[in-house]
Each structure stands twice: as structure tokens, then as C-alpha cells.
Short mmCIF file of C-alpha atoms and ligand atoms in Angstrom, two decimals:
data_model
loop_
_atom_site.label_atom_id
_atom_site.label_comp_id
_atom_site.label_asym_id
_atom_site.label_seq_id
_atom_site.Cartn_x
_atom_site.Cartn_y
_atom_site.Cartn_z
CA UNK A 1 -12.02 -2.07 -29.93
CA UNK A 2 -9.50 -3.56 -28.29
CA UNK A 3 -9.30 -7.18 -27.31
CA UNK A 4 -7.97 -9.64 -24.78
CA UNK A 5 -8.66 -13.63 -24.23
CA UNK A 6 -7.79 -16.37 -21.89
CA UNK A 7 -6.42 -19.04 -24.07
CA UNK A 8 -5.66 -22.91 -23.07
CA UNK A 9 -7.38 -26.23 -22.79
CA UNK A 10 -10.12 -26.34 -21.00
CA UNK A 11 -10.95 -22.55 -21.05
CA UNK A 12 -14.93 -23.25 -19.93
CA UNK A 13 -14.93 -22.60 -16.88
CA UNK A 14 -12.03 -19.87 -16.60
CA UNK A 15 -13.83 -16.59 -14.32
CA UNK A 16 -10.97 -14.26 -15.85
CA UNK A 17 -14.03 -13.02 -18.53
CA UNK A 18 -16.39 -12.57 -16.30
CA UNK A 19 -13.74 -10.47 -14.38
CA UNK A 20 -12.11 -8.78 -17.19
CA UNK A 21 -15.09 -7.43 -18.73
CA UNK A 22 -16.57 -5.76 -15.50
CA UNK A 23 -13.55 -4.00 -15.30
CA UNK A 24 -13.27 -2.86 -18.88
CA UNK A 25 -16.94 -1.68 -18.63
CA UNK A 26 -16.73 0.00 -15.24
CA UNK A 27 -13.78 2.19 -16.51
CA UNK A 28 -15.53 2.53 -19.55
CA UNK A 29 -12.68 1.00 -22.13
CA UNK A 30 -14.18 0.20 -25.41
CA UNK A 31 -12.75 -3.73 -25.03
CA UNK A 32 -13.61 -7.67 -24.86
CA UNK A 33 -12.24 -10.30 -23.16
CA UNK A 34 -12.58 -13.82 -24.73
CA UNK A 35 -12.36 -17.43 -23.87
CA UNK A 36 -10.17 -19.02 -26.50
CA UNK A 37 -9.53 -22.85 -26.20
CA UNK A 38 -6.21 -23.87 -27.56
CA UNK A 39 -4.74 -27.28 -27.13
CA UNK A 40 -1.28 -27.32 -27.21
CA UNK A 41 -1.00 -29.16 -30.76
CA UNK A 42 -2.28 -26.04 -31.74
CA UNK A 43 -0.27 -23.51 -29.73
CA UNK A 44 1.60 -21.76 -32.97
CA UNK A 45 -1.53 -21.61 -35.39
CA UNK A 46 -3.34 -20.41 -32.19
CA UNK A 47 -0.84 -17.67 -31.28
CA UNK A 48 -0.98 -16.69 -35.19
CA UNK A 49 -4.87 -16.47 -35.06
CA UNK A 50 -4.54 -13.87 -31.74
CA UNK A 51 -1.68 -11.97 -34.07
CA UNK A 52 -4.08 -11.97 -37.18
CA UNK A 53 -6.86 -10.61 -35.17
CA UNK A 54 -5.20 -7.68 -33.77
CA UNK A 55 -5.28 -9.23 -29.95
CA UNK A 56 -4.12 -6.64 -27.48
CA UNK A 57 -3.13 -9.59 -24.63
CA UNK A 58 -4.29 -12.86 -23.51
CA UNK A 59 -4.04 -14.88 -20.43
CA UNK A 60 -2.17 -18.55 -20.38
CA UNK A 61 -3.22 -21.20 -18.98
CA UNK A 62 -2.96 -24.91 -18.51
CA UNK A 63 -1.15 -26.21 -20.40
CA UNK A 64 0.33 -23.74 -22.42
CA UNK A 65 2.19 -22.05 -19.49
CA UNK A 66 5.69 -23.46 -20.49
CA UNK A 67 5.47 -24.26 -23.73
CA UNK A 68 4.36 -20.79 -25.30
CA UNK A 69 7.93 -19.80 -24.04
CA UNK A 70 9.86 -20.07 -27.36
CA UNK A 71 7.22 -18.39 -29.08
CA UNK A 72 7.67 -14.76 -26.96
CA UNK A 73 9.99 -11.89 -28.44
CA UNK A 74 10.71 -11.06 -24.66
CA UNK A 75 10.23 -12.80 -21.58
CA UNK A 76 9.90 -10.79 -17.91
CA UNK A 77 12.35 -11.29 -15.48
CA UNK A 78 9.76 -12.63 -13.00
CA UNK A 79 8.66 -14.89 -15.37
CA UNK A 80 11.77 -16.31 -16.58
CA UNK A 81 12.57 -17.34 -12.98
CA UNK A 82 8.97 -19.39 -12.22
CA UNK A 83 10.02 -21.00 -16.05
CA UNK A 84 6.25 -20.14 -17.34
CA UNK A 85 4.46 -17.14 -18.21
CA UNK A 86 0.32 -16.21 -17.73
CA UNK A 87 0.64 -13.05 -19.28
CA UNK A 88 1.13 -12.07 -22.72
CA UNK A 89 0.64 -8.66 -24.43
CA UNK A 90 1.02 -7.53 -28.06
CA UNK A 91 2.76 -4.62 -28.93
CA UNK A 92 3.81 -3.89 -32.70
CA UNK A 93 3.54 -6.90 -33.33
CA UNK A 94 6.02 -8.19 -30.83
CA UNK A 95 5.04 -10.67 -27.98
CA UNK A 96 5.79 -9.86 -24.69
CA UNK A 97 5.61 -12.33 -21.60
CA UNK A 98 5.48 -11.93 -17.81
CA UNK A 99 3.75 -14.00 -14.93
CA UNK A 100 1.32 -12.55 -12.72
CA UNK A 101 0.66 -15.37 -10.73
CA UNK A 102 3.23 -15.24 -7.87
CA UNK A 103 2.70 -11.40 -7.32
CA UNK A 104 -0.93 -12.33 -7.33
CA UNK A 105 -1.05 -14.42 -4.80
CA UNK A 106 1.91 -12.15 -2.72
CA UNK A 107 -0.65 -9.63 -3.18
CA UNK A 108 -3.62 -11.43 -1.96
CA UNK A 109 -1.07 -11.86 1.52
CA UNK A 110 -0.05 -8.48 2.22
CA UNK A 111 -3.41 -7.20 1.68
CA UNK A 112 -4.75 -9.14 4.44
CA UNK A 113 -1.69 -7.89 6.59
CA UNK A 114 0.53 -10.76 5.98
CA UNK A 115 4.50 -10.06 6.60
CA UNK A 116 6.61 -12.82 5.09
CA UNK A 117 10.14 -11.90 5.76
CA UNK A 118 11.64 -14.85 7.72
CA UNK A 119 8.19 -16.94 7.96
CA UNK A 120 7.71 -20.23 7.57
CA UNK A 121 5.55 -21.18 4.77
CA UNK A 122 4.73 -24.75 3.54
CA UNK A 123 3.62 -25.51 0.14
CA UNK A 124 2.16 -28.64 -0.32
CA UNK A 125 2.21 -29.61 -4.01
CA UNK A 126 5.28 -28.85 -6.32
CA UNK A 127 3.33 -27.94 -9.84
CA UNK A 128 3.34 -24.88 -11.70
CA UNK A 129 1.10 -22.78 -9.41
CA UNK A 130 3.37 -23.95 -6.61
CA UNK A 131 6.34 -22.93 -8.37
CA UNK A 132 5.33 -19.60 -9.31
CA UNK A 133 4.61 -19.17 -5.53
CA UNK A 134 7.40 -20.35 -4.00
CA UNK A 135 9.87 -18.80 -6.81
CA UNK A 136 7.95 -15.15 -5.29
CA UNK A 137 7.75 -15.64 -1.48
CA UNK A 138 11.28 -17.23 -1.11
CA UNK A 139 12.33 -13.49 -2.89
CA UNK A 140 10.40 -11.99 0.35
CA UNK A 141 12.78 -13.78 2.01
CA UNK A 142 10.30 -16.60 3.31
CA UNK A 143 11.87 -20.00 4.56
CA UNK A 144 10.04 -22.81 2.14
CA UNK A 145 9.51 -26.29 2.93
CA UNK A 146 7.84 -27.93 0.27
CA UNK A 147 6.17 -31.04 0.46
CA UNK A 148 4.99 -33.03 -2.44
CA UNK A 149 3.25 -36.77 -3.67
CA UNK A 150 6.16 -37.04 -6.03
CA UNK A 151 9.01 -35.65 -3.95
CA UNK A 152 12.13 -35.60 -6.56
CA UNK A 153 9.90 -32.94 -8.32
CA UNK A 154 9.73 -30.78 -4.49
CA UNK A 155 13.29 -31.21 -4.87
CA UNK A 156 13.94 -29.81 -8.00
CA UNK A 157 11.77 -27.01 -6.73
CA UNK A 158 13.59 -26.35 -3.63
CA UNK A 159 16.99 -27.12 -5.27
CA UNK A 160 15.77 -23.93 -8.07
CA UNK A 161 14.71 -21.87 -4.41
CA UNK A 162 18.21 -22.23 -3.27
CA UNK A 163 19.66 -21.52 -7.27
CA UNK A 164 17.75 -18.27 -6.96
CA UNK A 165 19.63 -17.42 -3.37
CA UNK A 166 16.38 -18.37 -1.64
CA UNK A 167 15.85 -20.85 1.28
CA UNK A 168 13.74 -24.05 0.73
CA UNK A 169 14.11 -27.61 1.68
CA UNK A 170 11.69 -30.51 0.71
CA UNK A 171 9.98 -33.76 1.82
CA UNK A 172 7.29 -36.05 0.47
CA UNK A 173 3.50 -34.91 1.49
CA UNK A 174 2.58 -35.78 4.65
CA UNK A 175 2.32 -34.41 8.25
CA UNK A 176 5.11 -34.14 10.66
CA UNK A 177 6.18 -31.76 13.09
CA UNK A 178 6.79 -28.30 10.55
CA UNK A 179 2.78 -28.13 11.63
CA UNK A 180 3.45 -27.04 15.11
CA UNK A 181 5.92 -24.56 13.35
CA UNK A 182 4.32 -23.30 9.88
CA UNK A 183 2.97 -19.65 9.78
CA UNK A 184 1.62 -19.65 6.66
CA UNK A 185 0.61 -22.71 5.15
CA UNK A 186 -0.48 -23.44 1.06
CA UNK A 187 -2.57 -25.99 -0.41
CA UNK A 188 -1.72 -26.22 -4.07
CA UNK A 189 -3.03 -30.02 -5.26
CA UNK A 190 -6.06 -29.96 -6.71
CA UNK A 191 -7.21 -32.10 -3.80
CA UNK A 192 -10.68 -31.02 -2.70
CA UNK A 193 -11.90 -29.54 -5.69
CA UNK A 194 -14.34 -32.73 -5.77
CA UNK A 195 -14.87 -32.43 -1.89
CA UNK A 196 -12.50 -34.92 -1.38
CA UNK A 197 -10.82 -35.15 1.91
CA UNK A 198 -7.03 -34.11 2.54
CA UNK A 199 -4.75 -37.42 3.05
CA UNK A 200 -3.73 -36.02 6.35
CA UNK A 201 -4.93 -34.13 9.55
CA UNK A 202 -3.85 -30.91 10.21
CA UNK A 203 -3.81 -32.29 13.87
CA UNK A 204 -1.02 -29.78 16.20
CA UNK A 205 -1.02 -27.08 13.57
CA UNK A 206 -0.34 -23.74 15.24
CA UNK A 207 -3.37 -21.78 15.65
CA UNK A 208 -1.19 -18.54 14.98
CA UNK A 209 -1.05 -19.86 11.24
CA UNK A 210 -2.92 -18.88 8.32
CA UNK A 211 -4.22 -21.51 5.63
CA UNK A 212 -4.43 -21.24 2.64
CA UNK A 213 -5.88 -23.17 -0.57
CA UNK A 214 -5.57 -22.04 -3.95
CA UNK A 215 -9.01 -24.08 -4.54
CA UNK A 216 -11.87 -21.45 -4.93
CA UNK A 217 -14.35 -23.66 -6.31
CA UNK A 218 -15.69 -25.17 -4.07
CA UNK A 219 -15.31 -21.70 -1.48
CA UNK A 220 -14.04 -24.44 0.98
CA UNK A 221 -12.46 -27.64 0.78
CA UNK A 222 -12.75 -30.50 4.03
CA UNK A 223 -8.90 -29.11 3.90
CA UNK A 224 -9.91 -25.53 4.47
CA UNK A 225 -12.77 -26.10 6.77
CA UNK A 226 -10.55 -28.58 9.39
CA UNK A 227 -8.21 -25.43 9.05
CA UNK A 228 -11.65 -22.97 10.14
CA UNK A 229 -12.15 -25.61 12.76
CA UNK A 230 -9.24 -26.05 14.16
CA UNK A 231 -9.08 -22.53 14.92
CA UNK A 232 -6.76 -21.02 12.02
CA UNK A 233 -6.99 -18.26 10.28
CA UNK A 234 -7.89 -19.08 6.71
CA UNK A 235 -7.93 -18.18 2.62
CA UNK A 236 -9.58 -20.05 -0.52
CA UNK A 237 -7.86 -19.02 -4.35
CA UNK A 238 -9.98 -16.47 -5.14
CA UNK A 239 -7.97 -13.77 -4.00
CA UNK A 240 -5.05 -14.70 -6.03
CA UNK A 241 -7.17 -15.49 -8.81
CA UNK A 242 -8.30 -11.44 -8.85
CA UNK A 243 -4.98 -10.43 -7.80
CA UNK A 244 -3.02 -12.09 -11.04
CA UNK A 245 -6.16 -10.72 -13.04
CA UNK A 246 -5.15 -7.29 -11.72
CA UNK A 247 -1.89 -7.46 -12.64
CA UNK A 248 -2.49 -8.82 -15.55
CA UNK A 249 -4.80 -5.70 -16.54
CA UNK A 250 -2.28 -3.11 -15.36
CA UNK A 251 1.03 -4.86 -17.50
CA UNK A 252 -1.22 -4.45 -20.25
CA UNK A 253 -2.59 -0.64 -19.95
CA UNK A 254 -0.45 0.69 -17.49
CA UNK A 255 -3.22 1.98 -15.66
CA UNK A 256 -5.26 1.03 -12.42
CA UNK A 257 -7.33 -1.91 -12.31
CA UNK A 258 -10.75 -1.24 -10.66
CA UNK A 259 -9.92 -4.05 -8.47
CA UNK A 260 -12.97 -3.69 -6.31
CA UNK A 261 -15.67 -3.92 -9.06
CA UNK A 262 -13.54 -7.57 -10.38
CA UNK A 263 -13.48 -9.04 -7.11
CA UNK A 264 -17.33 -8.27 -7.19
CA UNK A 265 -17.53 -10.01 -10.45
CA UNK A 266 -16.16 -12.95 -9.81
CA UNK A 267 -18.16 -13.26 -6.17
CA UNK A 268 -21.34 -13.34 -8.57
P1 NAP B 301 -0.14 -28.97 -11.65
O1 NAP B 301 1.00 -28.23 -12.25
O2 NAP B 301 -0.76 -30.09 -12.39
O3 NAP B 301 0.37 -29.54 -10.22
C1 NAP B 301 -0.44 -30.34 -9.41
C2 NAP B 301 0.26 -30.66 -8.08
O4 NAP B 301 -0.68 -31.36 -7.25
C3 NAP B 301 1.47 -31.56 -8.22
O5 NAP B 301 2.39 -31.21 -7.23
C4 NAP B 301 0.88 -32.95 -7.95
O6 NAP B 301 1.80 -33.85 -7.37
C5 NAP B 301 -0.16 -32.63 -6.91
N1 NAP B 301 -1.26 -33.60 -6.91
C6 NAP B 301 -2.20 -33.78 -7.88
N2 NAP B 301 -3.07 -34.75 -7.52
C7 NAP B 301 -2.64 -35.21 -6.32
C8 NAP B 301 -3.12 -36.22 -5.44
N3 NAP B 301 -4.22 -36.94 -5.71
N4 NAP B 301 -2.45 -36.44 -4.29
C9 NAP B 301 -1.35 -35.73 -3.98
N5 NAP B 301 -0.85 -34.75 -4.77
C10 NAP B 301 -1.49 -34.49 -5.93
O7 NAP B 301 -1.33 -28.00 -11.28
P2 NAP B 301 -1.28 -26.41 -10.94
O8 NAP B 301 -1.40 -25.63 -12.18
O9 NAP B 301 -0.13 -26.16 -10.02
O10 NAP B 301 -2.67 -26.23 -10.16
C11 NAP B 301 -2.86 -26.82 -8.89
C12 NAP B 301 -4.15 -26.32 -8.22
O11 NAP B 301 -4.06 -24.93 -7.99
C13 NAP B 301 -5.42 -26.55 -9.03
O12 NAP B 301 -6.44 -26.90 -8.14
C14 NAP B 301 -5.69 -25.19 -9.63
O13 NAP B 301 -7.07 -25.00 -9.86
C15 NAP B 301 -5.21 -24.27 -8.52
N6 NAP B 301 -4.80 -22.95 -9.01
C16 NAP B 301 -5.44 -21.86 -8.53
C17 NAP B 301 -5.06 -20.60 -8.97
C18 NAP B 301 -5.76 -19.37 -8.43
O14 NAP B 301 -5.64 -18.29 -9.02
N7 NAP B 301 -6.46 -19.48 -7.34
C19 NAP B 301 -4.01 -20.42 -9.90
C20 NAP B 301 -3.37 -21.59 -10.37
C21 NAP B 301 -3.77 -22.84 -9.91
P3 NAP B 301 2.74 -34.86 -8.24
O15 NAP B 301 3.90 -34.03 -8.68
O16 NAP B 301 3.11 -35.91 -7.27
O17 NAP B 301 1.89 -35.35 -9.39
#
């Protein structure tokens, strides 16, 4: 059998199971996919446990992203450039790393018909879903502004945009007048996930735009749903979530994810 896991700290909650496993068993692949908790004090003996027990690939996340770096015998281009990988796969007994989250969520854009070349996308936050983003879109060509609470680290971001021959600039979070401008703009705090309210309006946004949070759970944050009211068009995170899940599956068995039965799986 083979076998895959999500590993990190908390893994609870994490819907890539649920996901994984409908796929394996719709295609009929004699595999598991496990929840693993690791906390990052325990990172090497954890990795060692996956290598003892003949894991075939795992998912990282928080707050392993970075840090499980060092430990990889190669590293993807693609991930190398966000500076964190998601994806890991095992193959005689070498490590291999790559990062499906950016793609994912390019994915989840240009499957809804989204063009990005020259656009003008705003991300608010500057963490590592943020970066993996922006590191992604800005090599679609997308013009980045990046807004964030702390906003020497949307700085650093935009200053790595610009490293990487992209185009970014940077400002702290709040509203100004890139709302009448944006075309496609990205919620990436975890601001909402408790229903709390935004800490601005979205007041003069352009109704061309599309918003986007990266929140699934709730479906909709107050952010999203001023966004739906104010006339926008609108996404939550689940999309990206099965889109770097489908990636995910196809870097590790080169073969096509049954992308429709996941997205069903995580919708239960
Ligand atoms: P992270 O690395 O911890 O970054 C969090 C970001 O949010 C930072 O920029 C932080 O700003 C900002 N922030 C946090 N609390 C804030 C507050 N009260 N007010 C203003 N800004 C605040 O987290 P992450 O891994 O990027 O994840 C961020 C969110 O994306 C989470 O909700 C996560 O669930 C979601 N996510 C979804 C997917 C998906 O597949 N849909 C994938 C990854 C992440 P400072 O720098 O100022 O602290």
C-alpha cells in the first residue's frame, strides 16, 4: 500500500485527507492518506518516522514550511523561490521538495477565466501563503502591491518580487485609492476566520474586480460578503486548497488527479 500524510502542528482540522483519500479510492490506488501532527521540536525524528515507514509523500504545513528545508535532498525551483515547500515525496530514499501552493491558487484563477498579465492584484497580508502567491502571480507578470499590519515584512516581500525581476511595491494595511484601481484583490490574514470584521471598508472598490479570501472556513467572511455586496465578483480558499491538493497528487504519481471527485470531497 502506498502511503501519504499531512504533517504539522495542528493537523486536526486539515481537509487534505478527506480529499486525498476520495481521490485514491475513485481511481482505485491501493493508498492512505494520514494526518500526522509534528511540532517542529520534532521535525527530524518526525521526518525519520515517515522514512522508517516507507511514506510515499506528505504534505507541510504550518509551521514546518521553512524549516523542513535543510532536511530535503532536492528542493524545486518553484519552491526555492517562495523560500518554503508543501510538498514532499520519497523516492529511494531521497527527499524531494516542491510547493504547490502558488500554482494552486494560479490555478484556481485561470480556471474561472482569470488573465493576470499586467493586472493589478493586491495582497493584503505578507505571510507565507502570501508569499507563495505573490512569488507565482508576479511570474505571470502581475503588478503587486502588497499591503500588510507589519509593513517592513510587505517590504521584504516586494523587495524579493522585484529580486525575482517581478513588479511589487508595498504599504501598511489599510484602504486608499489602489481600490478604485485593483482587479484582483487577495485576502490572506486570517482575519474573519472567527467572523470577525475586516479593519477597513472596501468602500470605491471597482466593481470590475474580483475578491478573493484564502479563508474557506467559514465559506464567507464579513470581508467576502461586503465584497458580494458591493457588487464584486468573488472567491473563498477552497479552490486553492483543492488546486495545491491536485498538484500535490500529480508531483507525486505523475498521473491525473480526479480533481472533480476532491473538490466534491471537501464540499461534504
Ligand atoms: P502567516 O504566515 O502566519 O501570515 C499571517 C499574515 O496575516 C501576516 O501577514 C500577518 O501580519 C497577518 N495578520 C495576522 N493577524 C492579523 C491581524 N489581526 N490584523 C492584521 N493582519 C494580521 O499565515 P499564512 O500561512 O500566510 O496563512 C494566512 C491565512 O491564509 C490563514 O487564514 C490560512 O488559513 C489561509 N490559508 C489558506 C490556504 C488555502 O489553501 N486556502 C493556504 C494557506 C493559507 P503581520 O506580519 O503584521 O503579523
Amino acid at each position: 500500500m502506498m502511503k501519504y500524510a499531512i504533517i504539522g502542528d495542528p493537523v486536526t482540522h486539515s481537509l487534505s485527507p478527506a480529499m486525498h483519500n476520495a481521490g485514491f479510492k475513485a481511481v482505485g490506488l491501493d493508498a492512505q492518506y494520514h494526518r500526522i501532527p509534528v511540532k517542529m521540536s520534532e521535525l527530524k525524528e518526525g521526518l525519520q518516522f515517515l522514512k522508517d515507514n516507507n511514506y510515499n509523500g506528505w504534505n507541510v504545513t504550518y509551521p514546518l514550511k521553512e524549516a523542513i528545508i535543510p532536511f530535503l535532498d532536492h528542493v524545486s525551483s518553484a519552491a526555492l523561490a517562495i523560500g518554503a515547500v508543501n510538498t514532499v515525496k520519497a523516492v529511494d530514499g531521497l527527499l524531494y521538495g516542491h510547493n504547490t501552493d502558488g500554482e494552486g491558487f494560479l490555478q484556481s484563477l485561470l480556471t474561472k477565466g482569470h488573465s493576470l498579465k499586467g493586472k493589478n492584484i493586491v495582497i493584503l497580508g505578507a505571510g507565507g501563503a502570501a508569499k507563495a502567491i505573490a512569488v507565482t502571480l508576479a511570474a505571470h507578470q502581475a503588478v503587486l502591491t502588497i499591503l500588510n499590519r507589519n509593513e517592513s515584512k510587505a517590504k521584504v516581500l516586494a523587495e524579493k518580487i522585484r529580486e525575482l525581476g517581478g513588479k511589487a511595491s508595498w504599504g501598511e494595511l489599510n484602504s486608499d485609492k489602489w481600490l478604485q484601481e485593483v482587479d484582483v484583490l487577495i485576502q490572506t490574514t486570517p482575519i474573519g476566520m472567527k467572523g470577525e470584521k475586516f479593519p477597513f471598508s472596501l468602500e470605491g472598490i471597482a466593481l470590475s474586480s474580483l475578491v478573493v479570501d484564502l479563508i474557506y472556513h467559514p465559506a464567507r467572511t464579513p470581508f467576502l460578503e461586503e465584497a458580494e455586496l458591493r457588487g464584486c465578483a468573488t472567491m473563498n480558499g477552497l479552490e486553492m486548497l483543492l488546486y495545491q491538493g491536485v498538484l500535490a497528487w500529480e508531483y507525486w504519481l505523475n498521473s491525473e488527479a480526479p480533481i472533480s471527485v476532491m473538490h466534491r470531497a471537501l464540499l461534504a
